[in-house]
Short mmCIF file of C-alpha atoms and ligand atoms in Angstrom, two decimals:
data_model
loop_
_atom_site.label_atom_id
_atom_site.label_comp_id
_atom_site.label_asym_id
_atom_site.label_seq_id
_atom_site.Cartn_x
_atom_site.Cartn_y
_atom_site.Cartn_z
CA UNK B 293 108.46 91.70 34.46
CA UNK B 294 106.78 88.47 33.45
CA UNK B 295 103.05 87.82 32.99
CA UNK B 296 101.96 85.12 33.59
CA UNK B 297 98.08 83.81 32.53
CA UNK B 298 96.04 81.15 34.17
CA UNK B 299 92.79 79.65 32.86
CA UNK B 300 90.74 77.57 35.24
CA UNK B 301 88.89 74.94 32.56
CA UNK B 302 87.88 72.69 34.79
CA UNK B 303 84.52 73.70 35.73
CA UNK B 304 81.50 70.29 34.90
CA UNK B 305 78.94 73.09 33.41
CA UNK B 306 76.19 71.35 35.56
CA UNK B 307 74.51 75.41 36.03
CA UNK B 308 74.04 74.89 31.93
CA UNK B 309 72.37 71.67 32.09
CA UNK B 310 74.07 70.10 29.16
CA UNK B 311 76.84 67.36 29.03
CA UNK B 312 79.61 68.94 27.47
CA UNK B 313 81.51 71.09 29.70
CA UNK B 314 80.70 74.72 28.74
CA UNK B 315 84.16 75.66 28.20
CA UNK B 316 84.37 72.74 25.06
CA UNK B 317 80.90 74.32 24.03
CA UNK B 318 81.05 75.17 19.81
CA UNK B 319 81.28 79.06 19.06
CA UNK B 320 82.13 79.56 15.27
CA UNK B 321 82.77 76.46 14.62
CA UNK B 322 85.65 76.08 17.40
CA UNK B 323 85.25 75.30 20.94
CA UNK B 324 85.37 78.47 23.53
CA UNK B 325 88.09 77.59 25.31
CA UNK B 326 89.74 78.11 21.89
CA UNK B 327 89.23 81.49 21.32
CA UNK B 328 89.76 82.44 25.08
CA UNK B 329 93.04 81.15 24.91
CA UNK B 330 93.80 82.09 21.61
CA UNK B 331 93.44 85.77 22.88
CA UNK B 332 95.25 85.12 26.09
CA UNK B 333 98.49 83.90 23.96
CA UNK B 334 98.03 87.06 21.58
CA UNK B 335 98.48 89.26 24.43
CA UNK B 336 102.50 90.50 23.88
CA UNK B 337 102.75 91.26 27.66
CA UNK B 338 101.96 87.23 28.56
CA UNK B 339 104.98 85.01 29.56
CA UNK B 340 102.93 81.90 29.29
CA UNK B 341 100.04 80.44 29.54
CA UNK B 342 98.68 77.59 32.00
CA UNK B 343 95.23 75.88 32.01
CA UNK B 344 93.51 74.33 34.72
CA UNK B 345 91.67 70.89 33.52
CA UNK B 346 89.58 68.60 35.25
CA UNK B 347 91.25 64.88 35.75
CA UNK B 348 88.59 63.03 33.81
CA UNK B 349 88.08 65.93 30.79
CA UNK B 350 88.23 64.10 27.70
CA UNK B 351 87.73 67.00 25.28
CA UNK B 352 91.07 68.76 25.85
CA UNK B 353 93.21 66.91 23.77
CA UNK B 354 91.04 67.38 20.63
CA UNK B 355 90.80 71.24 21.29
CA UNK B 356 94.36 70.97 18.99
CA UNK B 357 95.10 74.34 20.44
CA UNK B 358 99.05 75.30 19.74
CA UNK B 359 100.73 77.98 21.01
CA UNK B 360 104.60 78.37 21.54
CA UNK B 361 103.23 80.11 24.92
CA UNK B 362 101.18 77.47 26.38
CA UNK B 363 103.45 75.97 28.93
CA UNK B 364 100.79 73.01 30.81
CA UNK B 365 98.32 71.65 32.32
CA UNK B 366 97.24 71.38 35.71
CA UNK B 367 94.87 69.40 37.53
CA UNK B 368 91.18 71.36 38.46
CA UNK B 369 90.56 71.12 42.22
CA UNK B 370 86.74 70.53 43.54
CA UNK B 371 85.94 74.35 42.96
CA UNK B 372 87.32 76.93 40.86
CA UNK B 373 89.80 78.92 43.96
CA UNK B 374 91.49 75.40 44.22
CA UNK B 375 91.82 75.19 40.35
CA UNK B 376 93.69 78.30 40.47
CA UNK B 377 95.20 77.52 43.59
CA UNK B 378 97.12 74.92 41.55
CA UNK B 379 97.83 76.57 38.71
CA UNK B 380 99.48 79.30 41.23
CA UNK B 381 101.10 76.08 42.74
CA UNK B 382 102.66 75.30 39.29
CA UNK B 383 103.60 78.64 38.15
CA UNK B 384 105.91 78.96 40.88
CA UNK B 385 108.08 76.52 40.11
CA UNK B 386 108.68 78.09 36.58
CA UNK B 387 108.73 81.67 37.79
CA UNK B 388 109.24 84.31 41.05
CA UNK B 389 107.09 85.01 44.01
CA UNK B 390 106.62 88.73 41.92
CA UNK B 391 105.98 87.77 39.11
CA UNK B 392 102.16 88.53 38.09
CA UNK B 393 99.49 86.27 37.08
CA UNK B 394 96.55 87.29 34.82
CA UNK B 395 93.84 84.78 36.23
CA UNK B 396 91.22 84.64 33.38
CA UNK B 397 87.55 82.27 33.42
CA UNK B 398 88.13 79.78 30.32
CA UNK B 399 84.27 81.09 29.85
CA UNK B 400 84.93 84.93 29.24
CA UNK B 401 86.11 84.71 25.19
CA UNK B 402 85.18 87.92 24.11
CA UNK B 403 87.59 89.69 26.19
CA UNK B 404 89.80 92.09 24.28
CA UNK B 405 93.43 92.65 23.94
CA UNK B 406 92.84 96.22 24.65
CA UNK B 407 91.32 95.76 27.84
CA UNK B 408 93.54 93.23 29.05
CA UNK B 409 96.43 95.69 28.29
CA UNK B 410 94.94 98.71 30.22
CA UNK B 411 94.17 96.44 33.18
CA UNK B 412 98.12 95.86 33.05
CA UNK B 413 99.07 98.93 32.71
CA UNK B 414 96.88 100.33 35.24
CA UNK B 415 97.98 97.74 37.45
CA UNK B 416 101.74 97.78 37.30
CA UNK B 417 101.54 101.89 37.50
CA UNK B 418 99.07 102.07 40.52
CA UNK B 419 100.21 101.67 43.99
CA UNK B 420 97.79 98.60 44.59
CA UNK B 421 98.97 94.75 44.89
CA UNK B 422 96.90 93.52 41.91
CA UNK B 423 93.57 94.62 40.06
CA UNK B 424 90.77 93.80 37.83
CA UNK B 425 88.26 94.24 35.42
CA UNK B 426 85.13 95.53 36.40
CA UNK B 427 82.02 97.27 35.10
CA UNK B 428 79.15 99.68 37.03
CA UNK B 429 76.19 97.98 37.41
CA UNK B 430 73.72 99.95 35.04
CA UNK B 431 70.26 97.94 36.30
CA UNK B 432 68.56 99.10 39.24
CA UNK B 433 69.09 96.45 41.56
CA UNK B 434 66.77 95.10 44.06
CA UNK B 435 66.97 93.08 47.02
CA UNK B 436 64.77 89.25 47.34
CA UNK B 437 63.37 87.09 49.32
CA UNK B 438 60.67 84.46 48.10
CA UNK B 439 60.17 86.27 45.06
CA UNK B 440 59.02 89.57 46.76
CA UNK B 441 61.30 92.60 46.66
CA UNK B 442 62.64 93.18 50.40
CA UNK B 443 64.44 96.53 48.95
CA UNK B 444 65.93 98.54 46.62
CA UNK B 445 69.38 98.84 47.24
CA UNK B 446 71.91 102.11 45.77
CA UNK B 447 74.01 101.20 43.42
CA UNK B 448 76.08 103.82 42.96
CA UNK B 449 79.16 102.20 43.98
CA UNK B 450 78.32 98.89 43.05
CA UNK B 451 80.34 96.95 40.11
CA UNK B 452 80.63 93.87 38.08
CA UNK B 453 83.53 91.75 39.09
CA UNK B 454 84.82 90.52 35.79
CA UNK B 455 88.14 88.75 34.68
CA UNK B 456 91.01 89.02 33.62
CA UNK B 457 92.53 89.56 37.32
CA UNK B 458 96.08 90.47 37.71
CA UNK B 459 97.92 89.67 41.13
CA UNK B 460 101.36 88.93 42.16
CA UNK B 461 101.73 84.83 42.38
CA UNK B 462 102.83 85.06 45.78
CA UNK B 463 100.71 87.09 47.35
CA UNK B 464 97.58 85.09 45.36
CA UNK B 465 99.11 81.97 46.77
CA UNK B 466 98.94 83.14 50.47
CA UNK B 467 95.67 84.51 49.94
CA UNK B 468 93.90 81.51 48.77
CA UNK B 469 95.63 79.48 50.94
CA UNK B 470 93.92 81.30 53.17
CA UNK B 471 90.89 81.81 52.26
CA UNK B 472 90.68 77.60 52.09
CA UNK B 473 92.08 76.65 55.05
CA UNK B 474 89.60 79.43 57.00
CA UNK B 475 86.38 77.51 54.55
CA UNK B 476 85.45 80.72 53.45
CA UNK B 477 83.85 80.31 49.80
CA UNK B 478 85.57 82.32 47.15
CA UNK B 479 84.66 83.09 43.45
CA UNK B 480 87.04 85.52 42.32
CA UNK B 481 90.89 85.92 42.70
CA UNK B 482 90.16 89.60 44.08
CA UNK B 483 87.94 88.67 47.19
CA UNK B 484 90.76 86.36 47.89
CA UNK B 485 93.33 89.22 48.19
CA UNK B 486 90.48 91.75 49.76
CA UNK B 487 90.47 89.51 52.59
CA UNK B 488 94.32 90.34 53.46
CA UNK B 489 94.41 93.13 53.34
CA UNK B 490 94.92 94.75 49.73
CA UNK B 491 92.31 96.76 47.91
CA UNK B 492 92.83 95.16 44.12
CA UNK B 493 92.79 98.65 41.70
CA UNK B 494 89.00 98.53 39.77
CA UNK B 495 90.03 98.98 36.25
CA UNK B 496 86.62 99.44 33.87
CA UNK B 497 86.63 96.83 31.22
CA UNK B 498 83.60 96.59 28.36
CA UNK B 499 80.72 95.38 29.50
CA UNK B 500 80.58 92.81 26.66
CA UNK B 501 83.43 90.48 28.20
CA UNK B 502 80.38 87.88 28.88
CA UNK B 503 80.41 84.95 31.12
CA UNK B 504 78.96 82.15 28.93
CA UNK B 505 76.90 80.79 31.71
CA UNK B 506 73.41 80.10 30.08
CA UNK B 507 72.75 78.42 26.26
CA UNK B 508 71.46 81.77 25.24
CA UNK B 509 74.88 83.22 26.35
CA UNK B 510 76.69 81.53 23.34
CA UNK B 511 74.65 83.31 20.21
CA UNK B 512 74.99 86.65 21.85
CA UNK B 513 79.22 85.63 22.48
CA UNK B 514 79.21 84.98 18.64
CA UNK B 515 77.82 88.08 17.85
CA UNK B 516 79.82 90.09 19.74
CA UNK B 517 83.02 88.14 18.55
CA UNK B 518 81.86 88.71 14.96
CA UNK B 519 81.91 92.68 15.93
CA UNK B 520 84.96 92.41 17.09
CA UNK B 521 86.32 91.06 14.28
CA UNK B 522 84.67 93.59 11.64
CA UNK B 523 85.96 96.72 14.25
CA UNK B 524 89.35 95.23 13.65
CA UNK B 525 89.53 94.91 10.10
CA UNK B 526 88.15 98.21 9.21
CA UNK B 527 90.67 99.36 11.62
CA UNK B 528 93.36 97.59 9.26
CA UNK B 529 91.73 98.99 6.28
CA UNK B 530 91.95 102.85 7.39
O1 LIG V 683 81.22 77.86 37.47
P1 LIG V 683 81.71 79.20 37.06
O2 LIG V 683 80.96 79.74 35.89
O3 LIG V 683 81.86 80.19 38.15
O4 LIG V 683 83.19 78.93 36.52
C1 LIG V 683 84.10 79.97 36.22
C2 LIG V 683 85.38 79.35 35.67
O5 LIG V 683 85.98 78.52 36.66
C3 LIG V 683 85.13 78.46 34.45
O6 LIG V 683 86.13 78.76 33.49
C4 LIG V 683 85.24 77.05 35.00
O7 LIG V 683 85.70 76.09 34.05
C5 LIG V 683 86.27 77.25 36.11
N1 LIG V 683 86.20 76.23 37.19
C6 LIG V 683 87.35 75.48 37.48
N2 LIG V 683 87.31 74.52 38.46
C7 LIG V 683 86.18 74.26 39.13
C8 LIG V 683 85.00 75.02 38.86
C9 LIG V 683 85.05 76.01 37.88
O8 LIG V 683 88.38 75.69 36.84
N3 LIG V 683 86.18 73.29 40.04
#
């Protein structure tokens, strides 16, 4: 079974209002596409990994990020379903309509191994065509309109859509295909593949797998990555 991952990059960070693409923003002292691929390519169940840049980045070929996974680059389309649309594209010419494809934001660094395993796992042993991480939403949640609250709405079955998603490459490529040729705007792999047909598995990840999306976003990443790294090596030390 091959595993393939796919990280779009090529996103212009214009919601952060700073120049440098978010993805090439510094998070100890290394940029956080770094780390996010850096834990993609640890994973042992990934075949390879593919990253979606856009074609005027000038950043990516100082990230000096080496891997013996990392098999290419691909070209970033005008939003982020056509960047993975042509990573998809690509991957199929090095592997099989079957094979999977762990689609994962360049922005989410603080993803674990662990969870990324589970969602595998869970995947490849459930009887659904692909999955993803996920987390219940723990805030009430309330409905607006002009800044007055129209309603408070139940969210007992509401979740977080997060990434790493896992779907087969072919039936990601038909579904996005799809989904663009109908115009209908989509910003995860798993609405995609909801709209032919398949209910992806919900697999609950940690709720710390942030989207940097916000300049504040990036101190709270590096605490959590420092965390990380002090859970691990007591774990090594026991
Ligand atoms: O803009 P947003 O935060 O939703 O971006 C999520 C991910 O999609 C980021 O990793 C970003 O670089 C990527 N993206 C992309 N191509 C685009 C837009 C966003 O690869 N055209």
């Amino acid at each position: 079974m091959a595993v393939w991952a796919f990280v779009p990059a090529a996103g212009s960070g214009v919601r952060m209002g700073v120049m440098t693409p978010k993805q090439y923003l510094m998070l100890h002292n290394r940029p956080l596409l770094w780390w996010t691929l850096d834990r993609l390519s640890c994973q042992p169940e990934v075949t390879g990994v593919m990253v979606g840049i856009s074609a005027d980045d000038s950043h990516w070929s100082d990230l000096k990020w080496h891997s013996g996974k990392m098999i290419g680059t691909v070209n970033g389309g005008d939003d982020r379903a056509r960047t993975v649309l042509n990573g998809v594209e690509k991957l199929l010419e090095v592997g099989e309509s079957e094979d999977w494809v762990l689609v994962h934001d360049a922005v989410r660094p603080c993803v674990t191994n662990n969870d990324i395993s589970r969602l595998i796992a869970e995947v490849v042993a459930s009887e659904c065509r692909g999955g993803l991480l996920g987390a219940p939403i723990a805030d009430t949640i309330k409905q607006v309109s002009k800044h007055r609250v129209r309603t408070t709405v139940d969210r007992s079955q509401l979740w977080r859509a997060l990434t790493p998603q896992l779907f087969p490459l072919g039936l990601l490529h038909q579904a996005l295909s799809n989904a663009i040729k109908e115009g209908v705007a989509i910003t995860d792999e798993a609405s995609a593949v909801e709209r032919v047909g398949f209910p992806p598995l919900m697999v609950e990840g940690r709720s710390d797998n942030i989207k940097i999306t916000h300049l504040g976003d990036l101190q709270l990443a590096e605490v959590i990555l420092a965390s990380q790294e002090s859970v691990d090596r007591s774990e090594e030390d026991r």
